[in-house]
Amino acid sequence: MTEPSAVRTAGDASDPAEPAYGALDPAELTRLRLAVARLNRRLTQAAGGQDLTAAQLSALARIEQHGPLRLGELATREQVAAPSMVRTLAPLTAGGLVGKEPDPQDGRSWLITLTPAGGELIARLRQERSAVLSRRAARLSPEQSEALLAAIPVLELLAEEPGWAPRA
Amino acid sequence: MTEPSAVRTAGDASDPAEPAYGALDPAELTRLRLAVARLNRRLTQAAGGQDLTAAQLSALARIEQHGPLRLGELATREQVAAPSMVRTLAPLTAGGLVGKEPDPQDGRSWLITLTPAGGELIARLRQERSAVLSRRAARLSPEQSEALLAAIPVLELLAEEPGWAPRA
DNA sequence: TATTGTTATACTCTATAACTATA
DNA sequence: TATAGTTATAGAGTATAACAATA
């Protein structure tokens, strides 16, 4: 889904002749940072947590997207520490939403899979949670919706791009 | 706590009464939701937390922007419960970053103000934190930067708009 | 010895409920 | 009695450190 090819690998940022022509200034970045933090807070609260927590849903979505994954691999992709993923998955395995099969390649590992029940649940929850956002988004002007839509891939890129945390 | 408003609306997610002229479809909204959650996670981690936490910085920025505020007012604007704001502010007052002056209008209230030290600190931190985001943003193409820039006000709108959580 | 997953522990952010002081 | 703020407690999400089993 993320098109890494879209990233402009244009010469190192050490190019003084190009003071980042398309770049955002610090004030704009601050606004983006605060907006993302606050919107996330809003979405997390609105999620209600009746069924799955945000971290659980995110993990499920990741499993669904990338198929069977080892726990460590899943943790890396979600960019959390392994113990965090253990805790996130625990209620999911207990509830039969994900399965843990022994990794035939490595006796220490498990392959985390999405069960049919898990697949059904995330499909339902996804719709429910997006509905909250949808009610807000429906009030946006066409121009605002357009702007938001165009920014989604960029936000995904920023979110997925490695190199943020001193990981590894 | 949260009335299952978020969950219950699943059935009528596509309210025909809402024209949804410029509306985004559920798949796009899901991507936006996950991207916001994950980007926030990235930014929170990258912040390091050596000085101020994300919630503290957000509160400081709010105080800076809106001048002296009463605690409850601040909590409302940040859309958190009053006790959460108490906890957020405690280290800030202890550290001399914000001041609490008695509200001359109401003996029960305080006016939360930004001290000079607080102002200096957030200016510095703001720069540091934005720098992290900046390094990523600098690699965006002009088109991507443009898209992100255009979306900032929309994200702010979604984040600030009331009506998300069932806030009594 | 190195790696994978787990358990133990701790800290932040958030919430609700119960309490104090003031209106 | 109602409201502003505080304290107490709990749960989610994250982390690091120490451990067991396996490579």
Tab-separated table of C-alpha atoms (C1' of nucleotides) in Angstrom:
chain	number	residue	atom	x	y	z
A	1	MET	CA	0.000	0.000	0.000
A	2	THR	CA	2.646	2.523	0.912
A	3	GLU	CA	4.401	3.443	-2.260
A	4	PRO	CA	7.952	3.996	-1.183
A	5	SER	CA	8.660	4.905	-4.755
A	6	ALA	CA	6.787	8.105	-4.136
A	7	VAL	CA	9.422	9.290	-1.745
A	8	ARG	CA	11.667	11.763	-3.295
A	9	THR	CA	15.118	10.565	-2.559
A	10	ALA	CA	16.453	13.824	-3.848
A	11	GLY	CA	20.004	14.374	-2.767
A	12	ASP	CA	20.832	14.585	0.855
A	13	ALA	CA	19.363	17.381	2.853
A	14	SER	CA	22.812	18.851	2.600
A	15	ASP	CA	21.846	20.556	-0.597
A	16	PRO	CA	22.132	24.206	0.334
A	17	ALA	CA	20.980	25.432	-3.023
A	18	GLU	CA	17.603	23.967	-2.285
A	19	PRO	CA	16.249	25.370	0.929
A	20	ALA	CA	13.499	22.790	0.790
A	21	TYR	CA	11.221	24.381	-1.712
A	22	GLY	CA	8.262	22.272	-0.786
A	23	ALA	CA	9.197	22.120	2.853
A	24	LEU	CA	6.948	23.002	5.737
A	25	ASP	CA	8.147	25.564	8.209
A	26	PRO	CA	8.521	24.823	11.917
A	27	ALA	CA	5.264	26.503	12.834
A	28	GLU	CA	3.367	24.335	10.423
A	29	LEU	CA	5.096	21.241	11.660
A	30	THR	CA	4.169	22.150	15.203
A	31	ARG	CA	0.560	22.505	14.199
A	32	LEU	CA	0.709	19.141	12.471
A	33	ARG	CA	2.276	17.522	15.477
A	34	LEU	CA	-0.290	18.897	17.898
A	35	ALA	CA	-3.163	18.144	15.567
A	36	VAL	CA	-2.091	14.545	15.163
A	37	ALA	CA	-1.698	14.120	18.911
A	38	ARG	CA	-5.061	15.655	19.670
A	39	LEU	CA	-6.910	13.892	16.894
A	40	ASN	CA	-5.487	10.631	18.076
A	41	ARG	CA	-6.684	11.401	21.564
A	42	ARG	CA	-10.119	12.092	20.223
A	43	LEU	CA	-10.240	8.935	18.151
A	44	THR	CA	-8.947	6.785	20.962
A	45	GLN	CA	-11.570	8.092	23.329
A	46	ALA	CA	-14.330	7.773	20.789
A	47	ALA	CA	-13.383	4.200	20.086
A	48	GLY	CA	-15.078	3.340	23.327
A	49	GLY	CA	-13.081	0.243	23.789
A	50	GLN	CA	-16.146	-1.896	24.042
A	51	ASP	CA	-14.567	-4.648	22.068
A	52	LEU	CA	-10.963	-4.106	21.148
A	53	THR	CA	-8.462	-1.497	22.153
A	54	ALA	CA	-6.736	0.676	19.616
A	55	ALA	CA	-3.484	-1.220	19.860
A	56	GLN	CA	-5.264	-4.522	19.413
A	57	LEU	CA	-7.122	-3.332	16.356
A	58	SER	CA	-3.970	-1.935	14.856
A	59	ALA	CA	-2.208	-5.234	15.398
A	60	LEU	CA	-5.089	-7.181	13.916
A	61	ALA	CA	-5.108	-4.954	10.874
A	62	ARG	CA	-1.419	-5.564	10.489
A	63	ILE	CA	-1.815	-9.319	10.712
A	64	GLU	CA	-4.642	-9.239	8.244
A	65	GLN	CA	-2.561	-7.250	5.849
A	66	HIS	CA	0.668	-9.172	6.078
A	67	GLY	CA	-0.575	-12.653	6.777
A	68	PRO	CA	1.014	-14.950	9.315
A	69	LEU	CA	3.783	-13.148	11.133
A	70	ARG	CA	6.097	-14.030	13.909
A	71	LEU	CA	5.610	-12.094	17.082
A	72	GLY	CA	8.846	-10.204	16.814
A	73	GLU	CA	8.162	-9.361	13.234
A	74	LEU	CA	4.755	-8.060	14.159
A	75	ALA	CA	6.226	-5.987	16.954
A	76	THR	CA	8.760	-4.503	14.588
A	77	ARG	CA	6.152	-3.574	12.042
A	78	GLU	CA	3.973	-2.020	14.689
A	79	GLN	CA	7.087	-0.384	16.040
A	80	VAL	CA	6.569	-1.473	19.594
A	81	ALA	CA	8.767	-3.566	21.859
A	82	ALA	CA	8.209	-7.302	21.902
A	83	PRO	CA	6.767	-7.382	25.422
A	84	SER	CA	4.237	-4.777	24.401
A	85	MET	CA	3.118	-6.992	21.573
A	86	VAL	CA	2.879	-9.957	23.898
A	87	ARG	CA	0.526	-7.987	26.073
A	88	THR	CA	-1.460	-6.737	23.130
A	89	LEU	CA	-1.914	-10.197	21.711
A	90	ALA	CA	-2.682	-12.023	24.944
A	91	PRO	CA	-6.395	-11.192	25.064
A	92	LEU	CA	-6.674	-11.755	21.337
A	93	THR	CA	-5.340	-15.283	21.484
A	94	ALA	CA	-7.429	-15.978	24.551
A	95	GLY	CA	-10.479	-14.778	22.687
A	96	GLY	CA	-9.749	-16.838	19.630
A	97	LEU	CA	-9.253	-13.849	17.359
A	98	VAL	CA	-5.717	-14.760	16.452
A	99	GLY	CA	-4.013	-18.110	16.412
A	100	LYS	CA	-0.492	-19.048	17.379
A	101	GLU	CA	0.926	-21.882	15.390
A	102	PRO	CA	4.395	-23.253	15.989
A	103	ASP	CA	6.848	-21.920	13.467
A	104	PRO	CA	8.111	-24.927	11.526
A	105	GLN	CA	11.264	-22.996	10.793
A	106	ASP	CA	12.145	-22.113	14.354
A	107	GLY	CA	11.103	-23.869	17.500
A	108	ARG	CA	11.306	-20.686	19.539
A	109	SER	CA	8.833	-18.839	17.387
A	110	TRP	CA	5.153	-18.770	16.696
A	111	LEU	CA	3.306	-17.724	13.636
A	112	ILE	CA	0.520	-15.345	14.486
A	113	THR	CA	-2.486	-15.810	12.257
A	114	LEU	CA	-5.853	-14.181	11.977
A	115	THR	CA	-8.711	-16.556	12.702
A	116	PRO	CA	-12.001	-16.268	10.830
A	117	ALA	CA	-13.572	-14.871	13.971
A	118	GLY	CA	-10.837	-12.283	14.128
A	119	GLY	CA	-11.368	-11.316	10.544
A	120	GLU	CA	-15.067	-10.841	11.050
A	121	LEU	CA	-14.577	-8.793	14.167
A	122	ILE	CA	-12.128	-6.348	12.711
A	123	ALA	CA	-14.309	-5.870	9.672
A	124	ARG	CA	-17.160	-4.937	11.933
A	125	LEU	CA	-15.148	-2.778	14.300
A	126	ARG	CA	-13.455	-1.039	11.466
A	127	GLN	CA	-16.766	0.074	10.162
A	128	GLU	CA	-17.995	1.139	13.554
A	129	ARG	CA	-14.949	3.163	14.393
A	130	SER	CA	-14.700	4.779	11.058
A	131	ALA	CA	-18.324	5.752	11.471
A	132	VAL	CA	-17.330	8.073	14.280
A	133	LEU	CA	-14.779	9.737	12.104
A	134	SER	CA	-17.190	9.613	9.243
A	135	ARG	CA	-19.767	11.723	11.005
A	136	ARG	CA	-17.186	14.437	11.401
A	137	ALA	CA	-15.724	14.043	7.974
A	138	ALA	CA	-19.150	14.286	6.403
A	139	ARG	CA	-19.335	17.862	7.603
A	140	LEU	CA	-16.212	18.885	5.792
A	141	SER	CA	-16.453	20.913	2.648
A	142	PRO	CA	-15.550	19.209	-0.611
A	143	GLU	CA	-12.294	21.118	-0.609
A	144	GLN	CA	-11.484	20.013	2.906
A	145	SER	CA	-12.306	16.409	2.133
A	146	GLU	CA	-10.147	16.638	-0.911
A	147	ALA	CA	-7.254	18.008	1.116
A	148	LEU	CA	-7.626	15.294	3.688
A	149	LEU	CA	-7.819	12.571	1.103
A	150	ALA	CA	-4.698	13.800	-0.629
A	151	ALA	CA	-2.814	13.855	2.643
A	152	ILE	CA	-3.630	10.309	3.719
A	153	PRO	CA	-0.806	8.655	1.760
A	154	VAL	CA	1.616	11.236	3.079
A	155	LEU	CA	0.567	10.640	6.644
A	156	GLU	CA	0.941	6.919	6.096
A	157	LEU	CA	4.375	7.499	4.705
A	158	LEU	CA	5.426	9.529	7.711
A	159	ALA	CA	3.950	6.967	10.057
A	160	GLU	CA	5.507	3.951	8.428
A	161	GLU	CA	8.847	5.340	7.526
A	162	PRO	CA	11.513	3.874	9.772
A	163	GLY	CA	14.159	5.893	11.444
A	164	TRP	CA	12.042	7.640	14.016
A	165	ALA	CA	12.805	5.953	17.214
A	166	PRO	CA	16.256	4.752	18.140
A	167	ARG	CA	15.045	1.295	17.222
A	168	ALA	CA	17.608	-1.370	16.621
B	1	MET	CA	-18.475	5.688	30.756
B	2	THR	CA	-18.586	6.128	27.050
B	3	GLU	CA	-22.085	5.420	26.093
B	4	PRO	CA	-21.804	2.901	23.327
B	5	SER	CA	-22.575	5.629	20.854
B	6	ALA	CA	-19.537	4.781	18.833
B	7	VAL	CA	-20.448	1.160	18.626
B	8	ARG	CA	-24.132	1.431	18.231
B	9	THR	CA	-24.117	3.505	15.089
B	10	ALA	CA	-22.670	0.725	13.054
B	11	GLY	CA	-25.909	-0.274	11.452
B	12	ASP	CA	-26.777	3.113	10.094
B	13	ALA	CA	-23.273	4.147	9.243
B	14	SER	CA	-24.414	5.376	5.906
B	15	ASP	CA	-26.987	7.866	7.010
B	16	PRO	CA	-28.868	8.745	3.858
B	17	ALA	CA	-29.862	12.062	5.374
B	18	GLU	CA	-26.248	13.146	5.242
B	19	PRO	CA	-25.462	14.070	1.682
B	20	ALA	CA	-21.777	13.413	2.100
B	21	TYR	CA	-20.982	15.475	-0.899
B	22	GLY	CA	-17.253	15.457	-0.509
B	23	ALA	CA	-17.222	12.438	1.727
B	24	LEU	CA	-14.414	10.003	2.119
B	25	ASP	CA	-15.222	6.353	1.896
B	26	PRO	CA	-14.802	3.985	4.840
B	27	ALA	CA	-11.608	2.473	3.528
B	28	GLU	CA	-10.000	5.884	3.320
B	29	LEU	CA	-11.202	6.782	6.759
B	30	THR	CA	-9.725	3.590	8.118
B	31	ARG	CA	-6.411	4.417	6.574
B	32	LEU	CA	-6.578	7.897	8.052
B	33	ARG	CA	-7.434	6.540	11.466
B	34	LEU	CA	-4.603	4.034	11.493
B	35	ALA	CA	-2.150	6.526	10.072
B	36	VAL	CA	-2.982	9.076	12.734
B	37	ALA	CA	-2.662	6.488	15.485
B	38	ARG	CA	0.645	5.208	14.210
B	39	LEU	CA	2.113	8.597	13.431
B	40	ASN	CA	1.202	9.712	16.898
B	41	ARG	CA	2.941	6.701	18.337
B	42	ARG	CA	6.012	7.525	16.328
B	43	LEU	CA	6.029	11.161	17.380
B	44	THR	CA	5.437	10.321	21.010
B	45	GLN	CA	8.320	7.889	21.058
B	46	ALA	CA	10.605	10.212	19.193
B	47	ALA	CA	9.863	12.992	21.622
B	48	GLY	CA	12.078	11.213	24.064
B	49	GLY	CA	10.298	12.670	26.996
B	50	GLN	CA	13.486	13.959	28.522
B	51	ASP	CA	11.893	17.204	29.444
B	52	LEU	CA	8.166	17.322	28.988
B	53	THR	CA	5.632	14.716	28.075
B	54	ALA	CA	3.349	15.124	25.113
B	55	ALA	CA	0.355	15.945	27.262
B	56	GLN	CA	2.329	18.560	29.154
B	57	LEU	CA	3.578	20.187	25.990
B	58	SER	CA	0.111	20.212	24.530
B	59	ALA	CA	-1.235	21.873	27.642
B	60	LEU	CA	1.548	24.435	27.669
B	61	ALA	CA	0.897	25.274	24.064
B	62	ARG	CA	-2.747	25.738	24.868
B	63	ILE	CA	-1.981	28.052	27.755
B	64	GLU	CA	0.417	30.022	25.638
B	65	GLN	CA	-2.164	30.395	22.956
B	66	HIS	CA	-5.149	31.295	25.076
B	67	GLY	CA	-3.510	33.132	27.923
B	68	PRO	CA	-4.491	32.643	31.554
B	69	LEU	CA	-7.094	29.922	31.803
B	70	ARG	CA	-8.889	28.290	34.639
B	71	LEU	CA	-8.072	24.645	35.138
B	72	GLY	CA	-11.483	23.426	34.096
B	73	GLU	CA	-11.416	25.597	31.034
B	74	LEU	CA	-8.038	24.233	30.096
B	75	ALA	CA	-9.238	20.680	30.585
B	76	THR	CA	-12.234	21.339	28.372
B	77	ARG	CA	-10.132	22.807	25.607
B	78	GLU	CA	-7.721	19.918	25.792
B	79	GLN	CA	-10.722	17.637	25.968
B	80	VAL	CA	-9.565	15.718	28.960
B	81	ALA	CA	-11.203	15.253	32.350
B	82	ALA	CA	-10.321	17.710	35.077
B	83	PRO	CA	-8.339	15.202	37.157
B	84	SER	CA	-6.233	14.410	34.111
B	85	MET	CA	-5.370	18.057	33.781
B	86	VAL	CA	-4.527	18.269	37.453
B	87	ARG	CA	-2.041	15.490	36.993
B	88	THR	CA	-0.654	16.988	33.820
B	89	LEU	CA	-0.114	20.365	35.455
B	90	ALA	CA	1.305	19.159	38.757
B	91	PRO	CA	4.901	18.733	37.577
B	92	LEU	CA	4.650	21.919	35.572
B	93	THR	CA	3.674	24.029	38.543
B	94	ALA	CA	6.257	22.297	40.679
B	95	GLY	CA	8.862	23.086	38.053
B	96	GLY	CA	7.862	26.709	37.790
B	97	LEU	CA	6.757	26.427	34.189
B	98	VAL	CA	3.216	27.496	34.874
B	99	GLY	CA	1.810	29.624	37.637
B	100	LYS	CA	-1.417	29.307	39.536
B	101	GLU	CA	-2.898	32.589	40.624
B	102	PRO	CA	-6.090	32.817	42.609
B	103	ASP	CA	-8.999	33.724	40.399
B	104	PRO	CA	-10.265	37.077	41.638
B	105	GLN	CA	-13.671	36.195	40.252
B	106	ASP	CA	-14.058	32.882	42.026
B	107	GLY	CA	-12.388	31.697	45.183
B	108	ARG	CA	-12.579	28.091	44.097
B	109	SER	CA	-10.640	28.658	40.927
B	110	TRP	CA	-7.138	29.312	39.825
B	111	LEU	CA	-5.833	31.046	36.776
B	112	ILE	CA	-3.160	29.019	35.064
B	113	THR	CA	-0.506	31.175	33.506
B	114	LEU	CA	2.629	30.540	31.545
B	115	THR	CA	5.764	31.682	33.324
B	116	PRO	CA	8.710	33.123	31.389
B	117	ALA	CA	10.602	29.917	32.079
B	118	GLY	CA	7.694	27.939	30.676
B	119	GLY	CA	7.608	30.071	27.577
B	120	GLU	CA	11.284	29.591	26.953
B	121	LEU	CA	11.106	25.876	27.486
B	122	ILE	CA	8.265	25.226	25.097
B	123	ALA	CA	9.922	27.352	22.462
B	124	ARG	CA	12.994	25.197	22.742
B	125	LEU	CA	11.197	21.894	22.938
B	126	ARG	CA	8.948	22.829	20.100
B	127	GLN	CA	11.931	23.295	17.913
B	128	GLU	CA	13.550	20.057	18.983
B	129	ARG	CA	10.460	17.992	18.487
B	130	SER	CA	9.562	19.544	15.228
B	131	ALA	CA	13.078	18.850	14.102
B	132	VAL	CA	12.360	15.146	14.254
B	133	LEU	CA	9.322	15.557	12.121
B	134	SER	CA	11.170	18.019	9.991
B	135	ARG	CA	13.821	15.521	9.013
B	136	ARG	CA	11.119	13.237	7.729
B	137	ALA	CA	9.130	15.989	6.107
B	138	ALA	CA	12.191	17.241	4.303
B	139	ARG	CA	12.205	14.044	2.299
B	140	LEU	CA	8.729	14.583	0.990
B	141	SER	CA	8.242	15.694	-2.555
B	142	PRO	CA	6.894	19.188	-3.120
B	143	GLU	CA	3.553	17.651	-3.984
B	144	GLN	CA	3.512	15.643	-0.802
B	145	SER	CA	4.483	18.638	1.294
B	146	GLU	CA	1.783	20.596	-0.393
B	147	ALA	CA	-0.793	17.939	0.358
B	148	LEU	CA	0.289	17.771	3.970
B	149	LEU	CA	0.228	21.520	4.360
B	150	ALA	CA	-3.248	21.768	2.923
B	151	ALA	CA	-4.500	19.080	5.266
B	152	ILE	CA	-3.206	20.641	8.473
B	153	PRO	CA	-6.173	22.945	8.999
B	154	VAL	CA	-8.529	20.073	8.298
B	155	LEU	CA	-6.800	17.845	10.815
B	156	GLU	CA	-6.964	20.649	13.336
B	157	LEU	CA	-10.628	21.027	12.624
B	158	LEU	CA	-11.276	17.352	13.177
B	159	ALA	CA	-9.185	17.386	16.320
B	160	GLU	CA	-10.754	20.450	17.819
B	161	GLU	CA	-14.301	19.919	16.789
B	162	PRO	CA	-16.398	18.997	19.765
B	163	GLY	CA	-18.827	16.176	19.741
B	164	TRP	CA	-16.424	13.312	19.624
B	165	ALA	CA	-16.512	11.931	23.052
B	166	PRO	CA	-19.704	11.831	25.058
B	167	ARG	CA	-18.458	14.651	27.210
B	168	ALA	CA	-21.165	15.347	29.709
C	1	DT	C1'	26.704	-17.446	22.947
C	2	DA	C1'	22.844	-15.219	20.458
C	3	DT	C1'	17.995	-14.921	19.656
C	4	DT	C1'	12.773	-15.494	20.519
C	5	DG	C1'	9.411	-15.025	23.313
C	6	DT	C1'	7.820	-14.335	28.165
C	7	DT	C1'	7.321	-12.418	32.830
C	8	DA	C1'	8.062	-8.692	36.182
C	9	DT	C1'	8.009	-4.036	36.976
C	10	DA	C1'	7.356	0.821	36.161
C	11	DC	C1'	5.787	5.127	34.098
C	12	DT	C1'	2.484	8.110	31.325
C	13	DC	C1'	-2.126	9.272	30.084
C	14	DT	C1'	-6.585	8.808	30.672
C	15	DA	C1'	-10.916	7.880	33.186
C	16	DT	C1'	-14.604	7.696	37.132
C	17	DA	C1'	-15.776	8.192	41.977
C	18	DA	C1'	-15.438	10.387	46.198
C	19	DC	C1'	-13.878	14.319	48.797
C	20	DT	C1'	-13.005	19.521	50.157
C	21	DA	C1'	-13.775	24.212	49.735
C	22	DT	C1'	-16.360	27.821	47.910
C	23	DA	C1'	-20.669	29.937	45.569
D	1	DT	C1'	-27.411	22.329	46.549
D	2	DA	C1'	-24.199	23.038	42.799
D	3	DT	C1'	-19.590	23.823	41.134
D	4	DA	C1'	-14.152	23.980	40.916
D	5	DG	C1'	-10.558	21.618	41.991
D	6	DT	C1'	-8.222	17.643	44.265
D	7	DT	C1'	-7.195	12.923	45.683
D	8	DA	C1'	-7.710	7.907	45.132
D	9	DT	C1'	-7.912	4.247	42.203
D	10	DA	C1'	-8.022	1.718	37.849
D	11	DG	C1'	-7.032	0.415	33.058
D	12	DA	C1'	-4.567	0.930	28.524
D	13	DG	C1'	-0.195	1.356	26.310
D	14	DT	C1'	4.360	1.653	26.346
D	15	DA	C1'	9.147	0.654	27.994
D	16	DT	C1'	13.404	-1.864	30.052
D	17	DA	C1'	15.413	-5.752	32.581
D	18	DA	C1'	15.729	-10.432	33.673
D	19	DC	C1'	14.552	-15.068	32.441
D	20	DA	C1'	13.546	-19.685	29.796
D	21	DA	C1'	13.838	-22.325	25.753
D	22	DT	C1'	15.861	-22.952	21.462
D	23	DA	C1'	19.393	-22.148	17.609
